[in-house]
Structures are given as structure tokens and as C-alpha cells.
Coordinates of C-alpha atoms in Angstrom, one line a residue:
Chain A
M1 CA 16.0 26.7 1.1
T2 CA 17.5 28.5 4.5
E3 CA 20.2 26.4 5.4
S4 CA 22.5 24.2 3.8
Y5 CA 22.3 20.2 4.0
D6 CA 25.1 20.0 6.8
Q7 CA 23.3 22.4 9.0
I8 CA 19.7 20.3 8.3
H9 CA 21.9 17.0 9.0
A10 CA 23.2 18.1 12.3
V11 CA 20.0 19.6 13.4
L12 CA 18.1 16.2 12.5
Q13 CA 20.7 14.5 14.3
G14 CA 20.5 16.6 17.5
Y15 CA 16.9 16.6 17.3
I16 CA 16.9 12.6 17.7
D17 CA 19.7 12.6 20.1
E18 CA 18.1 14.9 22.6
N19 CA 14.4 14.9 22.0
H20 CA 13.2 11.5 20.6
E21 CA 12.8 8.8 22.8
F22 CA 12.2 6.0 20.6
L23 CA 14.7 6.8 17.6
S24 CA 17.5 7.2 19.8
W25 CA 16.7 3.8 22.0
L26 CA 17.2 2.2 18.1
G27 CA 20.1 4.2 17.6
A28 CA 18.9 5.8 14.4
T29 CA 21.4 7.9 12.6
V30 CA 21.3 10.3 10.1
E31 CA 24.0 9.2 7.4
S32 CA 24.1 11.7 4.7
V33 CA 21.5 14.6 3.6
D34 CA 21.4 16.0 0.4
D35 CA 18.8 17.3 -2.3
G36 CA 15.5 15.8 -1.9
R37 CA 17.6 12.8 -0.6
M38 CA 18.7 11.7 2.7
T39 CA 19.8 8.2 4.1
M40 CA 19.3 7.2 7.9
A41 CA 20.6 3.9 9.6
I42 CA 19.6 2.0 12.4
P43 CA 22.6 -0.6 13.8
Y44 CA 22.1 -4.1 14.1
D45 CA 21.1 -5.2 17.8
E46 CA 20.1 -8.6 19.2
K47 CA 17.3 -6.6 20.6
L48 CA 15.5 -6.0 17.4
T49 CA 15.9 -9.7 16.3
N50 CA 12.8 -12.0 16.0
T51 CA 14.3 -14.6 18.0
R52 CA 16.6 -15.1 20.9
P53 CA 20.3 -16.1 19.7
S54 CA 20.0 -19.8 21.3
N55 CA 17.1 -20.8 19.0
G56 CA 19.3 -21.0 15.7
D57 CA 23.0 -21.3 14.1
R58 CA 22.0 -18.3 11.9
R59 CA 22.4 -14.9 13.2
P60 CA 18.9 -13.8 13.8
D61 CA 16.8 -11.7 11.6
I62 CA 15.7 -8.1 12.3
H63 CA 11.9 -7.8 12.5
G64 CA 9.7 -6.1 10.1
G65 CA 8.8 -3.4 11.9
V66 CA 12.0 -2.0 12.6
A67 CA 12.4 -1.6 8.6
A68 CA 8.9 -0.3 8.9
T69 CA 9.8 2.2 11.3
L70 CA 13.1 3.2 9.2
I71 CA 11.1 3.9 5.9
D72 CA 8.4 5.8 7.7
T73 CA 11.1 8.0 9.5
V74 CA 13.3 8.9 6.9
G75 CA 10.7 9.4 4.1
G76 CA 9.2 12.0 6.5
I77 CA 12.3 13.5 7.6
V78 CA 13.7 13.8 3.8
F79 CA 10.9 16.6 3.2
H80 CA 13.1 19.2 5.3
T81 CA 15.5 19.3 2.5
D82 CA 12.1 21.0 0.8
F83 CA 10.7 23.3 3.5
D84 CA 11.5 27.2 3.4
D85 CA 11.1 26.8 7.2
P86 CA 12.7 23.9 8.9
I87 CA 12.2 24.8 12.5
D88 CA 8.2 24.9 12.1
A89 CA 7.8 22.8 9.6
G90 CA 7.0 19.2 9.9
A91 CA 5.6 16.0 8.3
A92 CA 2.9 13.0 9.5
T93 CA 2.8 10.3 7.4
I94 CA -0.7 9.6 5.9
N95 CA 0.4 6.0 4.0
L96 CA 3.2 3.9 4.3
N97 CA 3.6 0.9 2.1
V98 CA 6.3 -1.8 2.8
N99 CA 7.5 -4.7 0.2
Y100 CA 9.5 -7.0 2.2
L101 CA 12.4 -8.7 0.0
R102 CA 15.0 -10.5 2.2
P103 CA 15.8 -11.2 5.8
A104 CA 17.6 -8.5 7.4
T105 CA 20.6 -9.8 9.6
G106 CA 23.1 -6.7 9.7
D107 CA 22.7 -2.7 10.1
L108 CA 19.8 -1.1 8.3
E109 CA 20.6 1.9 6.0
A110 CA 17.7 3.3 4.1
T111 CA 17.6 6.0 1.5
A112 CA 14.7 8.3 0.9
R113 CA 13.9 10.0 -2.2
I114 CA 11.3 12.7 -2.6
I115 CA 9.0 12.2 -5.4
R116 CA 6.7 14.8 -5.5
A117 CA 6.4 17.8 -2.6
G118 CA 3.3 19.6 -3.2
S119 CA 2.1 22.2 -1.4
S120 CA 0.1 20.0 1.4
V121 CA 1.1 16.4 0.5
G122 CA 4.3 14.7 -0.4
V123 CA 5.3 11.2 -1.7
S124 CA 8.5 9.6 -1.2
E125 CA 10.2 6.2 -1.8
I126 CA 12.7 4.1 0.1
M127 CA 14.9 2.0 -0.1
V128 CA 16.4 -0.3 2.8
E129 CA 19.7 -2.4 2.5
S130 CA 21.2 -4.3 4.7
T131 CA 23.3 -7.8 5.2
T132 CA 21.2 -10.6 4.3
P133 CA 21.6 -14.3 5.3
D134 CA 23.8 -15.0 2.6
G135 CA 26.5 -12.2 3.8
E136 CA 25.8 -10.3 1.1
T137 CA 24.5 -6.6 1.3
R138 CA 21.3 -6.4 -0.7
E139 CA 17.9 -4.8 -0.9
V140 CA 15.9 -5.8 2.4
A141 CA 12.8 -3.9 1.8
T142 CA 11.2 -1.3 -0.2
G143 CA 8.7 1.1 0.6
Q144 CA 6.7 4.2 -0.5
G145 CA 5.2 6.6 1.4
S146 CA 2.7 9.7 1.2
Y147 CA 2.9 12.6 4.4
R148 CA 0.7 15.4 5.1
L149 CA 2.9 18.6 4.8
F150 CA 2.8 21.2 7.1
R151 CA 5.0 23.5 5.7
S152 CA 4.7 26.4 8.4
A153 CA 2.9 26.9 11.7
R154 CA 0.1 28.2 10.3
D155 CA -0.8 25.1 8.0
Chain B
M1 CA -7.3 -27.5 13.1
T2 CA -5.4 -29.6 15.9
E3 CA -5.4 -27.5 18.6
S4 CA -7.9 -25.3 20.3
Y5 CA -7.3 -21.4 20.2
D6 CA -6.9 -21.2 24.0
Q7 CA -3.7 -23.8 23.0
I8 CA -2.7 -21.5 20.4
H9 CA -3.1 -18.3 22.6
A10 CA -0.7 -19.8 25.0
V11 CA 1.5 -21.3 22.6
L12 CA 2.1 -17.9 20.9
Q13 CA 2.2 -15.8 24.1
G14 CA 5.2 -18.2 25.5
Y15 CA 7.2 -18.1 22.2
I16 CA 7.1 -14.4 22.3
D17 CA 8.0 -14.0 25.9
E18 CA 10.6 -17.0 26.0
N19 CA 11.8 -16.5 22.1
H20 CA 11.2 -13.3 20.8
E21 CA 13.6 -10.5 21.2
F22 CA 12.1 -7.3 19.9
L23 CA 8.4 -8.2 20.6
S24 CA 9.1 -8.8 24.3
W25 CA 11.1 -5.9 24.6
L26 CA 8.0 -3.8 23.3
G27 CA 5.9 -5.6 25.7
A28 CA 3.4 -7.4 23.1
T29 CA 0.9 -9.7 24.4
V30 CA -1.5 -11.6 22.4
E31 CA -5.2 -10.6 24.3
S32 CA -7.5 -12.7 22.3
V33 CA -7.5 -15.5 19.9
D34 CA -10.7 -16.4 17.9
D35 CA -11.4 -18.2 14.6
G36 CA -9.6 -16.0 11.8
R37 CA -9.4 -13.4 14.3
M38 CA -6.6 -12.2 16.6
T39 CA -6.1 -9.0 19.1
M40 CA -2.5 -8.2 20.1
A41 CA -1.5 -5.0 22.6
I42 CA 1.7 -3.0 23.1
P43 CA 1.6 -1.2 26.5
Y44 CA 2.3 2.5 26.1
D45 CA 6.0 3.6 27.3
E46 CA 8.0 6.7 26.9
K47 CA 10.3 5.0 25.5
L48 CA 8.1 4.5 22.3
T49 CA 7.5 8.1 22.2
N50 CA 8.4 10.8 19.3
T51 CA 9.4 13.1 21.9
R52 CA 10.6 13.2 25.4
P53 CA 7.8 14.5 27.9
S54 CA 10.1 17.3 28.8
N55 CA 9.1 18.9 25.3
G56 CA 5.8 19.3 25.6
D57 CA 2.4 19.6 27.8
R58 CA 0.8 16.9 26.3
R59 CA 1.6 13.2 26.6
P60 CA 3.9 12.4 24.1
D61 CA 2.7 10.3 20.9
I62 CA 3.9 7.1 20.1
H63 CA 5.9 6.6 17.0
G64 CA 4.1 5.7 13.8
G65 CA 6.6 2.7 13.6
V66 CA 5.4 0.8 16.6
A67 CA 1.8 0.5 15.1
A68 CA 3.4 -0.5 11.8
T69 CA 5.1 -3.5 13.8
L70 CA 2.3 -4.2 15.6
I71 CA 0.1 -4.1 12.4
D72 CA 2.9 -6.6 10.9
T73 CA 3.1 -9.0 13.8
V74 CA -0.6 -9.6 14.5
G75 CA -1.7 -9.5 10.7
G76 CA 0.6 -12.5 10.0
I77 CA 0.3 -14.3 13.4
V78 CA -3.5 -14.8 13.0
F79 CA -3.0 -17.0 10.2
H80 CA -1.8 -19.6 13.1
T81 CA -5.7 -20.3 13.6
D82 CA -6.0 -21.3 10.0
F83 CA -2.6 -23.4 10.3
D84 CA -3.2 -27.6 10.5
D85 CA 0.1 -27.6 11.7
P86 CA 1.0 -24.6 14.3
I87 CA 4.5 -25.9 15.0
D88 CA 6.0 -25.9 11.8
A89 CA 3.7 -23.6 9.8
G90 CA 4.7 -19.7 9.6
A91 CA 4.0 -16.3 7.5
A92 CA 6.4 -13.8 6.3
T93 CA 5.4 -10.8 5.3
I94 CA 5.0 -10.0 1.2
N95 CA 3.3 -6.6 1.6
L96 CA 2.8 -4.3 4.8
N97 CA 0.3 -0.9 4.0
V98 CA -0.7 1.3 7.0
N99 CA -3.0 4.1 6.9
Y100 CA -2.2 6.6 9.7
L101 CA -5.5 8.2 11.5
R102 CA -4.8 9.6 14.7
P103 CA -2.1 10.3 17.0
A104 CA -1.7 7.2 19.9
T105 CA -1.0 8.7 23.1
G106 CA -2.1 5.3 25.4
D107 CA -1.8 1.4 25.1
L108 CA -2.1 0.0 21.4
E109 CA -4.6 -2.7 21.0
A110 CA -4.9 -4.3 17.4
T111 CA -7.4 -6.7 15.9
A112 CA -6.6 -8.7 12.7
R113 CA -8.7 -10.4 10.5
I114 CA -8.0 -13.1 7.7
I115 CA -9.4 -11.8 4.4
R116 CA -8.2 -14.7 2.7
A117 CA -6.0 -17.7 3.3
G118 CA -5.0 -19.6 0.4
S119 CA -2.4 -22.2 0.2
S120 CA 0.6 -20.1 -0.3
V121 CA -0.7 -16.6 0.3
G122 CA -2.7 -15.0 2.9
V123 CA -4.5 -11.2 3.3
S124 CA -5.4 -9.9 6.6
E125 CA -6.6 -6.4 8.0
I126 CA -5.8 -5.0 10.9
M127 CA -7.4 -2.1 13.0
V128 CA -5.2 -0.4 15.8
E129 CA -7.0 1.3 18.8
S130 CA -5.4 4.1 21.1
T131 CA -6.1 6.9 23.2
T132 CA -6.1 9.9 21.2
P133 CA -5.0 13.4 22.5
D134 CA -8.4 13.9 23.3
G135 CA -8.9 11.5 25.5
E136 CA -11.2 9.1 23.6
T137 CA -10.1 5.9 22.7
R138 CA -10.4 5.7 18.8
E139 CA -9.0 3.9 15.7
V140 CA -5.2 5.3 15.5
A141 CA -4.1 3.2 12.5
T142 CA -5.6 0.9 10.0
G143 CA -3.7 -1.8 7.9
Q144 CA -3.5 -4.4 5.7
G145 CA -0.8 -7.2 4.9
S146 CA -0.3 -10.1 2.4
Y147 CA 1.6 -13.0 3.5
R148 CA 3.6 -16.0 2.2
L149 CA 2.2 -19.0 4.1
F150 CA 4.4 -21.7 4.7
R151 CA 1.9 -24.3 6.1
S152 CA 4.5 -27.0 6.7
A153 CA 8.2 -27.7 6.5
R154 CA 7.7 -28.6 2.9
D155 CA 6.5 -25.4 1.5
Chain C
M1 CA 16.7 -16.7 -20.8
T2 CA 15.5 -18.5 -23.8
E3 CA 14.5 -15.4 -25.7
S4 CA 15.6 -12.2 -26.8
Y5 CA 14.4 -9.2 -25.4
D6 CA 12.7 -8.2 -28.9
Q7 CA 11.2 -11.9 -29.2
I8 CA 9.6 -11.0 -25.7
H9 CA 8.3 -7.8 -26.7
A10 CA 6.9 -9.1 -30.0
V11 CA 5.4 -11.9 -28.2
L12 CA 3.9 -9.9 -25.6
Q13 CA 2.6 -7.2 -27.8
G14 CA 1.1 -9.9 -30.1
Y15 CA -0.7 -11.4 -27.0
I16 CA -2.2 -8.2 -26.2
D17 CA -3.4 -7.7 -29.5
E18 CA -5.0 -11.0 -30.3
N19 CA -6.2 -12.2 -27.3
H20 CA -6.4 -9.7 -24.3
E21 CA -9.8 -7.8 -24.3
F22 CA -9.2 -5.2 -21.6
L23 CA -5.8 -4.0 -22.6
S24 CA -6.4 -3.7 -26.6
W25 CA -9.4 -2.3 -26.0
L26 CA -7.0 0.3 -24.3
G27 CA -4.6 0.7 -26.6
A28 CA -1.8 -0.6 -24.6
T29 CA 1.2 -0.9 -26.3
V30 CA 4.8 -2.4 -25.3
E31 CA 7.2 0.2 -25.6
S32 CA 10.6 -1.2 -24.8
V33 CA 11.8 -4.7 -23.1
D34 CA 15.3 -4.7 -21.4
D35 CA 16.8 -6.7 -18.4
G36 CA 14.3 -6.4 -15.6
R37 CA 12.7 -3.2 -17.3
M38 CA 9.7 -2.9 -19.1
T39 CA 7.6 0.3 -20.5
M40 CA 4.2 0.2 -21.7
A41 CA 1.9 3.2 -22.7
I42 CA -1.9 3.8 -23.3
P43 CA -2.5 6.8 -25.7
Y44 CA -4.8 9.7 -24.3
D45 CA -8.7 9.4 -25.4
E46 CA -11.2 11.2 -24.1
K47 CA -13.2 7.5 -23.2
L48 CA -10.7 7.2 -20.4
T49 CA -11.2 10.8 -18.8
N50 CA -13.2 11.8 -15.6
T51 CA -15.4 14.5 -17.2
R52 CA -17.0 15.1 -20.6
P53 CA -14.9 17.8 -22.5
S54 CA -17.9 20.0 -22.7
N55 CA -17.6 20.5 -18.7
G56 CA -14.3 22.7 -18.7
D57 CA -11.8 24.6 -20.5
R58 CA -9.1 22.6 -19.5
R59 CA -8.4 19.0 -21.4
P60 CA -9.8 16.6 -18.9
D61 CA -7.9 14.3 -16.9
I62 CA -7.4 10.9 -17.3
H63 CA -9.2 8.7 -14.5
G64 CA -6.5 7.1 -12.1
G65 CA -7.9 3.6 -12.5
V66 CA -6.1 3.8 -15.8
A67 CA -2.9 4.3 -14.2
A68 CA -3.4 1.9 -11.8
T69 CA -4.6 -0.6 -14.6
L70 CA -1.3 0.2 -16.7
I71 CA 0.9 0.0 -13.3
D72 CA -0.6 -3.7 -12.2
T73 CA -0.3 -4.8 -15.9
V74 CA 3.6 -3.3 -16.6
G75 CA 4.4 -4.4 -13.1
G76 CA 3.3 -8.0 -13.7
I77 CA 4.4 -8.5 -17.4
V78 CA 7.8 -7.1 -16.6
F79 CA 8.9 -10.7 -14.7
H80 CA 8.9 -12.5 -18.0
T81 CA 12.1 -11.0 -18.6
D82 CA 13.2 -13.0 -15.8
F83 CA 11.3 -16.4 -16.8
D84 CA 13.3 -19.2 -17.9
D85 CA 10.1 -20.4 -19.9
P86 CA 8.3 -17.7 -21.2
I87 CA 5.1 -19.7 -22.7
D88 CA 3.9 -21.4 -19.3
A89 CA 5.1 -18.6 -16.8
G90 CA 3.2 -15.8 -15.4
A91 CA 2.3 -13.7 -12.9
A92 CA -0.8 -13.0 -10.8
T93 CA -0.9 -9.5 -8.4
I94 CA -1.0 -10.1 -4.9
N95 CA -0.8 -6.2 -3.7
L96 CA -0.9 -2.7 -5.8
N97 CA 0.1 0.0 -4.4
V98 CA -0.2 3.4 -6.2
N99 CA 0.3 7.1 -4.9
Y100 CA -1.0 9.7 -7.2
L101 CA 1.2 12.9 -8.0
R102 CA -0.6 14.8 -10.7
P103 CA -3.4 14.9 -12.9
A104 CA -2.5 13.4 -16.4
T105 CA -4.0 14.9 -19.3
G106 CA -1.8 13.1 -22.0
D107 CA -0.7 9.3 -23.0
L108 CA 0.6 7.4 -20.1
E109 CA 3.9 6.1 -20.2
A110 CA 5.1 3.6 -17.4
T111 CA 8.4 2.0 -16.9
A112 CA 8.3 -1.1 -14.6
R113 CA 11.5 -2.1 -12.8
I114 CA 12.1 -5.6 -11.2
I115 CA 13.0 -4.9 -7.7
R116 CA 13.4 -8.7 -6.7
A117 CA 12.0 -11.5 -8.7
G118 CA 12.3 -14.5 -5.9
S119 CA 11.3 -18.4 -6.9
S120 CA 7.4 -17.6 -5.9
V121 CA 6.9 -13.8 -5.3
G122 CA 8.1 -10.8 -6.8
V123 CA 8.3 -7.0 -6.3
S124 CA 8.4 -4.5 -9.2
E125 CA 8.3 -0.7 -9.1
I126 CA 6.5 1.5 -11.5
M127 CA 6.6 5.4 -12.2
V128 CA 4.2 7.1 -14.8
E129 CA 4.3 9.8 -16.8
S130 CA 2.3 12.1 -18.8
T131 CA 1.8 15.3 -19.6
T132 CA 0.5 17.6 -16.8
P133 CA -2.2 20.5 -16.7
D134 CA 0.6 23.0 -17.0
G135 CA 1.8 21.3 -20.4
E136 CA 5.0 19.5 -19.0
T137 CA 5.7 15.7 -19.3
R138 CA 6.0 14.8 -15.6
E139 CA 5.6 11.8 -13.3
V140 CA 1.9 11.5 -12.4
A141 CA 1.8 8.5 -10.3
T142 CA 4.2 6.0 -8.9
G143 CA 3.6 2.3 -7.7
Q144 CA 4.7 -1.2 -6.2
G145 CA 3.4 -4.4 -6.6
S146 CA 3.9 -7.5 -5.5
Y147 CA 3.3 -10.6 -7.7
R148 CA 2.9 -14.3 -7.2
L149 CA 5.3 -16.0 -9.6
F150 CA 4.1 -19.1 -11.6
R151 CA 7.8 -19.8 -12.9
S152 CA 6.6 -23.3 -15.0
A153 CA 3.2 -24.9 -15.2
R154 CA 4.1 -27.1 -12.2
D155 CA 4.1 -24.2 -9.7
Chain D
M1 CA -25.4 17.0 5.6
T2 CA -27.5 19.5 3.4
E3 CA -29.1 16.6 1.3
S4 CA -30.4 12.9 1.9
Y5 CA -28.6 10.3 1.0
D6 CA -31.3 9.5 -1.6
Q7 CA -30.3 12.8 -3.1
I8 CA -26.8 12.2 -2.8
H9 CA -27.5 8.9 -4.7
A10 CA -29.3 10.4 -7.4
V11 CA -27.1 13.5 -8.0
L12 CA -24.1 11.1 -7.8
Q13 CA -25.6 8.5 -10.7
G14 CA -26.7 11.5 -12.6
Y15 CA -23.3 13.2 -12.4
I16 CA -21.5 9.7 -13.9
D17 CA -24.1 9.2 -16.8
E18 CA -24.1 12.8 -17.8
N19 CA -20.7 13.7 -17.3
H20 CA -18.1 11.0 -16.6
E21 CA -16.6 9.4 -19.8
F22 CA -14.8 6.6 -18.1
L23 CA -16.9 5.6 -15.6
S24 CA -20.1 5.6 -17.8
W25 CA -18.4 3.6 -20.5
L26 CA -17.5 1.0 -17.6
G27 CA -21.5 1.4 -16.9
A28 CA -20.9 1.8 -13.2
T29 CA -23.7 2.5 -11.3
V30 CA -24.2 3.7 -7.6
E31 CA -26.1 0.9 -5.8
S32 CA -26.4 2.5 -2.4
V33 CA -26.0 5.5 -0.1
D34 CA -25.9 5.6 3.7
D35 CA -24.0 7.2 6.3
G36 CA -20.5 6.6 5.8
R37 CA -21.2 3.9 3.4
M38 CA -21.4 3.5 -0.4
T39 CA -22.0 0.8 -2.9
M40 CA -21.0 0.8 -6.7
A41 CA -21.2 -1.8 -9.2
I42 CA -19.8 -2.5 -12.6
P43 CA -21.3 -5.3 -14.7
Y44 CA -19.4 -7.9 -16.0
D45 CA -18.5 -7.6 -19.9
E46 CA -16.4 -9.3 -22.0
K47 CA -14.5 -6.0 -22.7
L48 CA -13.3 -5.8 -19.4
T49 CA -11.4 -9.2 -19.1
N50 CA -7.9 -10.3 -19.4
T51 CA -8.5 -13.0 -22.6
R52 CA -11.0 -13.4 -25.4
P53 CA -13.5 -16.1 -24.5
S54 CA -12.0 -18.7 -27.5
N55 CA -9.0 -18.9 -25.6
G56 CA -10.5 -21.0 -22.7
D57 CA -13.7 -23.2 -21.3
R58 CA -13.8 -21.1 -18.4
R59 CA -15.5 -17.6 -18.5
P60 CA -12.5 -15.0 -18.6
D61 CA -11.7 -13.2 -15.8
I62 CA -12.1 -9.3 -15.1
H63 CA -8.6 -7.7 -15.9
G64 CA -7.6 -6.9 -12.0
G65 CA -7.3 -2.9 -12.9
V66 CA -11.5 -2.5 -13.4
A67 CA -11.5 -3.5 -9.5
A68 CA -8.8 -1.0 -8.6
T69 CA -10.9 1.9 -10.6
L70 CA -14.0 0.7 -9.0
I71 CA -12.0 0.7 -5.5
D72 CA -10.5 4.0 -6.4
T73 CA -13.8 5.5 -7.2
V74 CA -16.2 4.5 -4.5
G75 CA -13.3 5.0 -1.8
G76 CA -13.5 8.7 -2.8
I77 CA -17.0 9.3 -3.6
V78 CA -18.0 7.8 -0.3
F79 CA -16.6 10.9 1.3
H80 CA -19.8 12.9 -0.5
T81 CA -21.9 11.5 2.7
D82 CA -19.6 13.6 4.7
F83 CA -19.6 16.9 3.1
D84 CA -21.5 20.1 4.0
D85 CA -21.2 21.4 0.6
P86 CA -21.7 18.2 -1.6
I87 CA -21.7 20.5 -4.8
D88 CA -18.4 22.4 -4.5
A89 CA -16.7 19.3 -2.3
G90 CA -14.5 16.8 -3.6
A91 CA -11.8 14.2 -3.3
A92 CA -8.6 13.2 -4.9
T93 CA -6.7 10.2 -4.4
I94 CA -3.4 10.1 -2.6
N95 CA -2.8 6.6 -2.1
L96 CA -4.5 3.3 -3.5
N97 CA -3.8 -0.1 -2.4
V98 CA -5.5 -2.9 -3.3
N99 CA -5.0 -6.6 -2.1
Y100 CA -6.4 -9.2 -4.9
L101 CA -7.6 -12.4 -3.4
R102 CA -9.6 -14.0 -6.3
P103 CA -10.1 -14.0 -9.9
A104 CA -13.0 -12.2 -10.6
T105 CA -15.8 -13.7 -13.6
G106 CA -18.8 -11.7 -12.6
D107 CA -20.4 -8.4 -12.2
L108 CA -18.2 -6.2 -9.3
E109 CA -19.7 -4.8 -6.5
A110 CA -17.5 -2.6 -4.3
T111 CA -18.9 -1.3 -1.0
A112 CA -16.6 1.7 0.7
R113 CA -16.7 2.7 4.5
I114 CA -15.3 5.8 5.9
I115 CA -12.5 5.0 8.2
R116 CA -11.6 8.7 9.4
A117 CA -12.8 11.9 7.3
G118 CA -10.5 14.9 8.8
S119 CA -10.6 18.3 8.0
S120 CA -8.2 17.9 5.1
V121 CA -7.5 13.9 4.5
G122 CA -9.7 10.9 4.5
V123 CA -9.1 7.3 4.8
S124 CA -11.9 4.6 3.5
E125 CA -11.8 0.9 3.1
I126 CA -13.4 -0.9 0.1
M127 CA -14.2 -4.7 -0.2
V128 CA -15.3 -6.0 -3.6
E129 CA -17.2 -9.0 -4.6
S130 CA -17.8 -11.2 -7.4
T131 CA -18.7 -14.5 -8.8
T132 CA -15.5 -16.6 -8.8
P133 CA -14.5 -19.3 -10.9
D134 CA -16.2 -22.0 -8.5
G135 CA -19.3 -20.3 -9.3
E136 CA -19.6 -18.7 -5.6
T137 CA -19.9 -15.0 -5.0
R138 CA -16.9 -14.3 -2.8
E139 CA -14.7 -11.3 -2.2
V140 CA -12.5 -10.8 -4.8
A141 CA -10.5 -7.8 -3.8
T142 CA -9.9 -5.6 -0.7
G143 CA -8.7 -2.1 -0.4
Q144 CA -7.8 1.3 1.0
G145 CA -7.4 4.6 0.0
S146 CA -6.1 8.0 1.6
Y147 CA -7.8 11.0 -0.2
R148 CA -7.2 14.7 -0.1
L149 CA -10.6 16.3 0.8
F150 CA -11.5 19.3 -0.6
R151 CA -14.5 20.5 1.7
S152 CA -15.5 23.7 -0.2
A153 CA -14.2 25.9 -3.0
R154 CA -12.1 27.2 -0.6
D155 CA -9.7 24.3 0.0

């Protein structure tokens, strides 16, 4: 590890803000970075929902694709906590699996944990929490991802 | 089946345009509807990409979460071709599985096919095509989804 | 909950031994039962391996299908800790997802945890441990399953 | 491709019979080999079922783990139709995803198709057919797998 987790946190958030169209549009933020673990969030926004507000009394749900996007993203970026070379290294999603648990009607917060970081393939698991229609903060989706790891520019 | 596939096509596209925040923002369109089969598309847009254009010579890739969103959506909506009651019926994603095949640098077009439509659970498979960095139109992601089917307001 | 976890443990093990052809042939055992959590094991046996012993110096690996079988099984049976009626209730697998982490060259032990037990659908996650070729006990596969829950004979 | 599909067929079946404990015990056979496509089967046997025959009037179902085993196996072996070096090359499962469609009460026959065979990762999809309780031959499970490809002893 050549950089501290705080440095990784700052570099990743700067990268998203400055260089990433889709994640910056979604308002994605890196909330915390630790050893083999990372939390990212996407704030609730009507533009992410399944129905226009006038169509129901209840606050509209966030589309499941937003949770899938967050799971895919943080499940891959978490491997930066394992890379020796955080500049040239990267992860490309091989497989993304999501189980949906409950409708999400608030900010999404997803925590990824590295299960296995091999030389060329890594596996992480990701839990997404949000406010549910009953007003409680609960798990709304859980996922696992496998990623092709490129540990240096040579891979 | 109480409506023709053309009617289902028109109703679904109208619903997306008028009532669905996230899908209308993504520019999602229903391209075709047939017996147990549906094609939807999301047009290429820089706001959906992984990097800002200035960061590379190559056209930037669309974030994998957009393909996941399209797979999740068309894989569920395709069950409207099997519902007797297309108004009150609906599908909620239980499980979404995506395998990423190649970077996508053009419009995404996804075709879903119903594998099994049971009384309460349905399974579909979905193939996404796009232009790849080599300029060819190819499969960029393939997925399967299982959905809780609500065949009427009573379910 | 009408039965204690010890009772569930005894009933499930008895059912496997007396009534289940495949699981009893595999030698599957229920190791522990707790609130929303269950551990099952399959002992190492040459008949479960990928190659005959004479083909290599290393102890042969267990075929990945055995870990998938154990994940599928314990990921569904764990819902018996949530059923009010453990006699007529049951779970049928909708979706099984497995990520393979390392070769397994010893007994398989899998712990399932209920993530969500809804009225008709449940989701669990399952971790499998075994001895690996380096002689250490490690995680060899991780999975998630979604199950159709039949909470009573009426479902 | 240095060998014909008939040669690959014979080599794989011989390998299973002579060298593979678990697959030979299951009675697995290679049914056909073609360009990017392979069919394997496991014959119905009471030892593979969920309940002992005396427990019901209906022929007992095959445990879902057997279909998962067959999907995992043929979904990986199918890449031998793409390898230049069928001797030293191989595939190790990264991710296995199975959707269960109907109970299987007859022989299992699974056909795998290569979706993408990259330099280091491949994706295949697999459909399993069997006799169902209604006496018809139908799709009983569908799966997708991603595999780490080792195209030569150097990989």
C-alpha cells in the first residue's frame, strides 16, 4: 500500500468529481475508505425515481438500476485499497449479481467488502441501505461482484 | 392477452415518457414488442459515460450501471406480453445477474426474452448490443433476471 | 417460532438422514442452527473430486458443483428458522449465485444467513470454508440465493 | 483449432471416464460438441433426488445442485472448442448463476453456448432440459457462467 486510506479517499472523490460524467451526475460520493472496505452514497433525487411524484401519495422509489450502478461501482473501486499502484491499477466488472430486498425511498449508501483479491480476479460483496416506505433505514439490496483486476499498466 | 403487442408498445412508451423520471431522463425507448420478447434502447450520451471526453482520444465508454438498468427494466417489462391484465399487473425484480462482455461506446439496445412465466415468479434473459471500441456492433452485456410477478391487484 | 433451534436442528438432520437421497449420499450434516443462521457441512471424499488421486501429487480438489449444492441447500433450509410452521413450510430456489474463491481440498462447511425473509420471497447469503491447497482453512466460495417461500400448505 | 470437434468429444469423454471422480460417479456424458457449443447429460438416478421414493406417489425430483453441477461443468468445458491448445488449456469458474424454472424428474441434458471467449475471461450461457412432473420435456434451469481461461500452460 503506497498511499493512506485518506489519500485514496481524496483521490477517488476528486476523480469522480473531475473526470466521471455518470457518477458526478448521480452525485456519487465516497463516504469512507478502510482496509478492504469502502462506502459510497448516491443522494435521493426525483430524477432517479420510478414514477413522477404526482402519481402517488408515497414518495416515489428509486429505480433499481441506480442501486445496481452503485453496487457495480463501489464493488470495483474497493479494490483500490488492495492495489500497490493506485494510479495505473483498475478493475473491470466481470459479473454483477444483485438481490433486491425492499423499495428504496431515500439516499442510497452502499458498503463494499473485499472477499478475495487474487492476482487477476477479485470478488467483493456489497450491501445497500436506504430509507424504506415504512420510514426505517434498512437493507434495500445486496450484491456480489467479480472483477478483472489490472494491478499495473502491464496487466 | 387482452391487448395487441402494438397497444402494449404504445402504452409502455407513453408510461415511460409521461410517468417515469429515471427512464425518461435516460431517453429509454421501447423499440419492439412481440410474443414473449421485447427490445428497448438507451441512446449514447456523454452524461452516461465513465470519463469526460477530454481524458482520452477514444470515445468514452458507457458506465456498466446503464446496461444493468436497461437489463433490469426490459427484463421485467417483457412480462407485460404475458399478463392478462396489463393495467394492474406488474413485475418486481428479485434477482439481477449481468455478465459484462465488452466496453460499450454507442447506443445500447437490449432484447429480453421470457424463459418462464409462472404464476408468481418469472425468469427472463436479456442481451445488450452496442458499438464497441473497434467500431463493430456487438454483444456488450448479457443478463438474466428473476421477477416477482403481480398478475392482478389481488396478488 | 413454535420450536427451539435445537428441535429444528434435530428434525432437519433426521429428515436428511431418513428421507433425502442426494444429501445423505453426500454425507451432509447440519452443524448448527441459530436465529436466522445455519451451518451445514459435507465431508471431503475422493468421490467428490475433480481428478483421481493418481493424477497428481496434490490432494485433488472438490468439484465446484458440490459447493454449489451445499450453498443451494443451506441457503434454503436456513429459512426454517423463520417459519412459524416448520412442518408444512418450505423454500424452493429461484436464483443461485456462486463466486468461487479458491480450490477446496478438505471438508466443506457452509454458513447461511438470512438477509430478508418476506412473505413470499427470501434472500440469504452463504459462505463456504474449506482447507485450501496451501493447507490453510479459508473461504473457498461465497454465494447468494433467492427462494420462493411457502410459509404454509396454503401458499 | 488443432483438433476436430469429434476428437474433442472423444478426449473429453475419455477424460471424464478415466480421470474424473465426481463426474464419472454422476454418469455425466458428453452428448455433442460443435463450434462454440456443447451438450452434456446426467442420467436420472434415485441417488440424485430430494426424497426417497416411498415418500410420495410422484417420481422424486433431482436436487438442484445436480443441475448446478452440470451447468458449471459444461459451461466451462465448452471453451475447449475455442482453445488452440486443448491439452494444456483449461477454464476455472469465476461466477456461476442459475435460475431454476421447474422440478426435474428425468435425465438432465444441458447445452452450453459460448457468449464471449476473451483472452483471459470467458462467458457462456447454459440451458438444462428434463422431464417435468407433467411428463413433458421442458427447460428446468437456465444459467450463465464466467470463467478464467488458461489458454496455455504459461497463463
